[in-house]
Short mmCIF file of N, CA and C in Angstrom, two decimals:
data_model
loop_
_atom_site.label_atom_id
_atom_site.label_comp_id
_atom_site.label_asym_id
_atom_site.label_seq_id
_atom_site.Cartn_x
_atom_site.Cartn_y
_atom_site.Cartn_z
N UNK A 1 174.07 -69.16 116.95
CA UNK A 1 175.25 -69.01 117.00
C UNK A 1 175.10 -68.69 115.50
N UNK A 2 175.61 -67.28 115.71
CA UNK A 2 175.72 -66.72 113.94
C UNK A 2 177.15 -67.41 112.93
N UNK A 3 176.55 -67.54 111.52
CA UNK A 3 177.42 -67.79 111.02
C UNK A 3 178.25 -67.16 110.58
N UNK A 4 179.89 -67.29 110.16
CA UNK A 4 180.22 -66.12 109.65
C UNK A 4 180.23 -65.70 108.29
N UNK A 5 179.30 -66.28 107.90
CA UNK A 5 178.60 -65.42 106.58
C UNK A 5 178.22 -64.24 106.79
N UNK A 6 176.79 -64.25 107.69
CA UNK A 6 175.83 -63.66 108.52
C UNK A 6 176.78 -62.57 109.29
N UNK A 7 178.28 -62.69 109.90
CA UNK A 7 178.84 -62.10 110.78
C UNK A 7 179.14 -61.06 109.47
N UNK A 8 180.06 -61.41 108.61
CA UNK A 8 180.55 -60.52 107.67
C UNK A 8 179.52 -59.99 106.67
N UNK A 9 178.24 -60.02 106.58
CA UNK A 9 177.04 -59.66 105.86
C UNK A 9 176.70 -58.52 106.89
N UNK A 10 176.79 -58.05 107.84
CA UNK A 10 176.88 -57.49 109.22
C UNK A 10 177.65 -56.72 108.98
N UNK A 11 178.84 -56.79 108.87
CA UNK A 11 180.19 -55.89 109.00
C UNK A 11 180.39 -55.20 107.68
N UNK A 12 179.74 -55.85 106.71
CA UNK A 12 180.02 -54.89 105.03
C UNK A 12 178.84 -53.97 105.45
N UNK A 13 177.61 -54.48 106.20
CA UNK A 13 176.34 -53.43 106.27
C UNK A 13 176.79 -52.22 106.78
N UNK A 14 177.58 -52.71 107.84
CA UNK A 14 178.04 -51.32 108.94
C UNK A 14 179.19 -50.36 108.00
N UNK A 15 180.13 -50.96 107.14
CA UNK A 15 180.99 -50.73 106.53
C UNK A 15 180.38 -49.47 105.65
N UNK A 16 179.48 -49.75 105.03
CA UNK A 16 178.40 -49.03 104.09
C UNK A 16 177.72 -47.95 104.66
N UNK A 17 177.20 -48.21 105.95
CA UNK A 17 176.83 -46.65 106.51
C UNK A 17 177.91 -46.08 107.17
N UNK A 18 178.88 -46.39 107.57
CA UNK A 18 179.57 -45.52 107.58
C UNK A 18 180.49 -44.77 106.59
N UNK A 19 180.88 -45.70 105.34
CA UNK A 19 181.17 -44.83 104.48
C UNK A 19 179.97 -43.97 103.74
N UNK A 20 178.95 -44.00 104.05
CA UNK A 20 177.85 -43.06 103.57
C UNK A 20 177.79 -42.00 104.35
N UNK A 21 178.10 -42.12 105.83
CA UNK A 21 178.13 -40.96 106.97
C UNK A 21 179.57 -40.18 106.60
N UNK A 22 180.52 -40.85 106.22
CA UNK A 22 181.59 -40.15 106.07
C UNK A 22 181.93 -39.00 104.48
N UNK A 23 180.68 -39.38 103.63
CA UNK A 23 180.73 -38.67 102.51
C UNK A 23 179.89 -37.43 102.86
N UNK A 24 178.73 -37.83 103.98
CA UNK A 24 177.79 -36.96 104.24
C UNK A 24 178.72 -35.90 105.26
N UNK A 25 179.93 -36.28 105.72
CA UNK A 25 180.46 -35.34 106.69
C UNK A 25 181.32 -34.45 105.85
N UNK A 26 182.19 -34.98 104.90
CA UNK A 26 182.56 -34.40 103.90
C UNK A 26 181.79 -33.33 103.28
N UNK A 27 180.66 -33.99 102.79
CA UNK A 27 179.78 -32.57 101.60
C UNK A 27 179.43 -31.54 102.75
N UNK A 28 179.44 -31.83 104.23
CA UNK A 28 178.88 -30.84 105.05
C UNK A 28 180.09 -29.82 105.38
N UNK A 29 181.28 -30.17 105.08
CA UNK A 29 182.57 -29.22 105.70
C UNK A 29 182.45 -28.46 104.10
N UNK A 30 181.93 -28.43 102.94
CA UNK A 30 182.40 -28.17 102.05
C UNK A 30 181.21 -27.40 101.53
N UNK A 31 180.03 -27.28 102.27
CA UNK A 31 178.73 -26.43 101.89
C UNK A 31 178.51 -25.02 103.06
N UNK A 32 180.21 -25.32 103.89
CA UNK A 32 179.70 -23.53 104.55
C UNK A 32 179.91 -22.40 103.82
N UNK A 33 178.83 -21.39 104.04
CA UNK A 33 178.87 -19.89 103.64
C UNK A 33 178.51 -19.15 104.31
N UNK A 34 179.49 -18.89 105.85
CA UNK A 34 179.38 -18.34 106.79
C UNK A 34 179.32 -16.65 106.31
N UNK A 35 178.39 -15.79 106.76
CA UNK A 35 178.75 -14.86 106.23
C UNK A 35 178.96 -13.53 107.15
N UNK A 36 179.20 -13.81 108.74
CA UNK A 36 179.61 -13.00 109.91
C UNK A 36 180.47 -14.07 110.73
N UNK A 37 180.91 -13.03 111.65
CA UNK A 37 181.64 -13.75 113.08
C UNK A 37 180.91 -14.90 113.73
N UNK A 38 179.82 -14.42 114.21
CA UNK A 38 178.70 -15.23 114.60
C UNK A 38 178.96 -16.87 113.79
N UNK A 39 178.23 -16.02 113.05
CA UNK A 39 177.84 -17.35 111.68
C UNK A 39 179.23 -18.64 111.50
N UNK A 40 180.30 -17.96 111.63
CA UNK A 40 181.52 -18.38 111.42
C UNK A 40 182.13 -19.58 112.64
N UNK A 41 181.64 -18.78 113.75
CA UNK A 41 182.23 -19.48 115.29
C UNK A 41 181.44 -20.64 115.47
N UNK A 42 180.08 -20.32 114.91
CA UNK A 42 179.42 -21.26 115.17
C UNK A 42 179.49 -22.78 114.11
N UNK A 43 179.56 -22.44 112.80
CA UNK A 43 179.81 -23.36 111.84
C UNK A 43 181.55 -24.15 112.51
N UNK A 44 182.52 -23.30 113.25
CA UNK A 44 183.41 -23.62 113.69
C UNK A 44 183.19 -24.78 114.89
N UNK A 45 182.36 -24.66 115.70
CA UNK A 45 182.16 -25.31 116.91
C UNK A 45 181.29 -26.79 116.01
N UNK A 46 180.57 -26.14 114.86
CA UNK A 46 180.11 -27.91 114.08
C UNK A 46 180.98 -28.45 113.37
N UNK A 47 182.39 -28.06 113.24
CA UNK A 47 183.02 -28.51 112.38
C UNK A 47 183.63 -29.18 113.43
N UNK A 48 183.99 -28.96 114.52
CA UNK A 48 184.37 -29.86 115.40
C UNK A 48 183.76 -30.92 115.41
N UNK A 49 182.74 -30.96 115.69
CA UNK A 49 181.81 -31.99 116.24
C UNK A 49 182.07 -33.28 114.99
N UNK A 50 181.60 -32.26 113.88
CA UNK A 50 182.15 -33.18 112.76
C UNK A 50 183.26 -34.17 112.54
N UNK A 51 184.27 -33.59 112.41
CA UNK A 51 185.68 -34.07 112.81
C UNK A 51 185.57 -34.47 114.08
N UNK A 52 185.40 -34.51 114.64
CA UNK A 52 185.31 -36.03 115.86
C UNK A 52 184.43 -37.05 115.32
N UNK A 53 183.01 -37.16 114.72
CA UNK A 53 182.34 -37.93 114.24
C UNK A 53 183.57 -38.89 112.85
N UNK A 54 183.57 -37.91 112.00
CA UNK A 54 184.54 -38.15 111.30
C UNK A 54 185.69 -39.46 111.62
N UNK A 55 186.47 -38.74 112.85
CA UNK A 55 187.54 -39.54 113.45
C UNK A 55 187.10 -41.04 114.17
N UNK A 56 185.68 -40.86 114.66
CA UNK A 56 185.30 -42.26 114.99
C UNK A 56 184.79 -43.22 114.25
N UNK A 57 184.01 -42.49 112.97
CA UNK A 57 183.56 -43.48 111.69
C UNK A 57 185.22 -44.08 111.38
N UNK A 58 186.15 -43.36 110.80
CA UNK A 58 187.55 -44.01 110.32
C UNK A 58 187.98 -44.71 111.08
N UNK A 59 187.87 -44.87 112.95
CA UNK A 59 188.69 -45.75 113.22
C UNK A 59 187.76 -46.95 113.63
N UNK A 60 186.23 -46.77 113.21
CA UNK A 60 185.31 -48.20 113.73
C UNK A 60 185.41 -48.76 111.92
N UNK A 61 185.50 -47.99 111.02
CA UNK A 61 186.18 -48.65 109.47
C UNK A 61 187.24 -49.68 109.38
N UNK A 62 188.29 -49.04 110.30
CA UNK A 62 189.65 -49.82 110.38
C UNK A 62 189.28 -50.94 110.85
N UNK A 63 188.29 -51.07 112.27
CA UNK A 63 188.17 -51.58 112.78
C UNK A 63 187.63 -53.41 112.29
N UNK A 64 186.57 -52.70 111.26
CA UNK A 64 185.71 -53.48 110.35
C UNK A 64 186.74 -54.02 109.49
N UNK A 65 187.81 -53.18 108.66
CA UNK A 65 188.31 -53.76 107.71
C UNK A 65 189.31 -55.16 108.74
N UNK A 66 189.97 -54.84 109.78
CA UNK A 66 190.66 -55.42 110.33
C UNK A 66 190.01 -56.79 110.44
N UNK A 67 188.57 -57.06 110.76
CA UNK A 67 187.98 -58.08 111.52
C UNK A 67 187.69 -59.24 110.26
N UNK A 68 187.63 -58.15 108.88
CA UNK A 68 187.38 -58.60 107.52
C UNK A 68 188.54 -59.52 107.09
N UNK A 69 189.59 -59.07 107.62
CA UNK A 69 190.71 -59.57 107.14
C UNK A 69 191.19 -60.89 108.13
N UNK A 70 190.70 -60.77 109.36
CA UNK A 70 190.97 -61.82 109.79
C UNK A 70 189.97 -62.74 109.72
N UNK A 71 188.55 -62.69 108.99
CA UNK A 71 187.91 -63.59 108.63
C UNK A 71 188.54 -64.48 107.27
N UNK A 72 189.11 -63.73 106.49
CA UNK A 72 189.66 -64.14 105.04
C UNK A 72 190.73 -64.95 105.95
N UNK A 73 191.32 -64.64 106.91
CA UNK A 73 192.49 -65.35 107.10
C UNK A 73 191.82 -66.59 107.96
N UNK A 74 191.02 -66.43 108.41
CA UNK A 74 190.58 -67.87 109.21
C UNK A 74 190.71 -67.48 110.53
N UNK A 75 191.02 -66.30 111.48
CA UNK A 75 191.37 -66.10 112.64
C UNK A 75 190.29 -65.36 113.30
N UNK A 76 189.10 -65.09 112.64
CA UNK A 76 187.80 -64.09 113.15
C UNK A 76 187.10 -65.11 114.49
N UNK A 77 187.00 -64.41 115.28
CA UNK A 77 186.44 -64.84 116.84
C UNK A 77 187.43 -65.09 117.92
N UNK A 78 188.92 -65.14 117.36
CA UNK A 78 189.70 -65.49 118.12
C UNK A 78 190.29 -64.32 118.72
N UNK A 79 190.79 -64.02 120.03
CA UNK A 79 191.27 -62.67 120.71
C UNK A 79 192.78 -62.68 120.07
N UNK A 80 193.16 -61.49 119.50
CA UNK A 80 194.64 -61.45 118.62
C UNK A 80 195.70 -61.38 120.27
N UNK A 81 195.16 -61.69 121.32
CA UNK A 81 196.13 -61.40 121.92
C UNK A 81 196.73 -63.15 122.54
N UNK A 82 195.69 -63.69 122.98
CA UNK A 82 195.56 -64.88 123.50
C UNK A 82 195.48 -66.02 122.99
N UNK A 83 194.74 -65.64 122.16
CA UNK A 83 194.19 -66.68 120.99
C UNK A 83 192.71 -67.50 121.36
N UNK A 84 192.14 -67.30 122.56
CA UNK A 84 190.89 -67.59 122.96
C UNK A 84 189.87 -67.12 122.00
N UNK A 85 189.10 -68.08 122.21
CA UNK A 85 187.77 -67.66 121.73
C UNK A 85 187.02 -66.75 122.12
N UNK A 86 186.57 -65.97 121.29
CA UNK A 86 185.83 -64.70 121.96
C UNK A 86 184.19 -64.95 122.13
N UNK A 87 183.66 -64.76 123.07
CA UNK A 87 182.17 -65.26 123.25
C UNK A 87 181.38 -64.63 122.46
N UNK A 88 180.34 -65.36 122.10
CA UNK A 88 179.48 -65.26 120.86
C UNK A 88 178.39 -63.97 121.44
N UNK A 89 178.76 -63.90 122.46
CA UNK A 89 177.77 -62.50 123.08
C UNK A 89 178.10 -61.62 122.84
N UNK A 90 179.56 -61.36 122.96
CA UNK A 90 180.49 -60.20 122.88
C UNK A 90 180.50 -59.85 121.68
N UNK A 91 180.42 -60.91 120.76
CA UNK A 91 180.84 -60.45 119.08
C UNK A 91 179.10 -60.24 118.70
N UNK A 92 178.37 -60.49 119.36
CA UNK A 92 176.88 -60.14 119.03
C UNK A 92 177.09 -58.36 118.84
N UNK A 93 177.61 -58.03 120.20
CA UNK A 93 177.73 -56.62 120.72
C UNK A 93 178.75 -55.62 119.98
N UNK A 94 179.95 -56.17 119.40
CA UNK A 94 181.17 -56.10 118.96
C UNK A 94 181.57 -56.65 117.99
N UNK A 95 180.91 -56.77 117.04
CA UNK A 95 181.47 -57.57 115.92
C UNK A 95 182.67 -57.43 115.38
N UNK A 96 183.14 -56.49 115.31
CA UNK A 96 184.48 -55.85 115.04
C UNK A 96 185.84 -56.02 116.03
N UNK A 97 185.21 -56.64 117.21
CA UNK A 97 186.57 -56.42 118.38
C UNK A 97 187.39 -57.70 118.42
N UNK A 98 188.77 -57.08 118.25
CA UNK A 98 189.70 -58.46 118.35
C UNK A 98 190.28 -59.02 119.49
N UNK A 99 189.45 -58.62 120.52
CA UNK A 99 189.70 -58.87 122.35
C UNK A 99 188.54 -59.86 122.58
N UNK A 100 188.90 -60.81 123.28
CA UNK A 100 188.27 -61.25 124.31
C UNK A 100 188.10 -60.29 125.12
N UNK A 101 187.29 -60.77 126.15
CA UNK A 101 186.64 -59.86 127.42
C UNK A 101 187.81 -59.36 128.45
N UNK A 102 188.46 -60.61 128.56
CA UNK A 102 189.73 -60.05 129.56
C UNK A 102 190.84 -59.18 128.80
N UNK A 103 191.06 -59.26 127.83
CA UNK A 103 192.15 -58.71 126.99
C UNK A 103 191.48 -57.06 126.84
N UNK A 104 190.13 -57.07 126.07
CA UNK A 104 189.64 -55.91 125.86
C UNK A 104 189.95 -54.72 127.12
N UNK A 105 190.00 -55.16 128.36
CA UNK A 105 190.25 -54.19 129.54
C UNK A 105 191.47 -53.54 129.44
N UNK A 106 192.49 -54.19 128.98
CA UNK A 106 193.90 -53.76 128.95
C UNK A 106 194.24 -53.06 127.89
N UNK A 107 193.24 -53.04 126.89
CA UNK A 107 193.75 -51.81 125.33
C UNK A 107 192.83 -51.11 125.55
#
């Protein structure tokens, strides 16, 4: 069983990785220098991928922040829907999850 401090450290490490990735995505948007229509089309396709990656990173950051808040409040590791303890194995795979296995399927 992982300690709460170890889980907090893992979440903070992942948050730092995502923050770095978001900065890199932002930098990529600012470096476009397309010269012709073909290059612009390619850049726009790349931009769509970057936007999707950015949205996924923002979502994961929100989940991490919510998990850190639950840790602060003493509610981490318990399902926000039913209050049941979330299985260690589930927290190992999804440390920011707010749901037990049964309620995750409903969300």
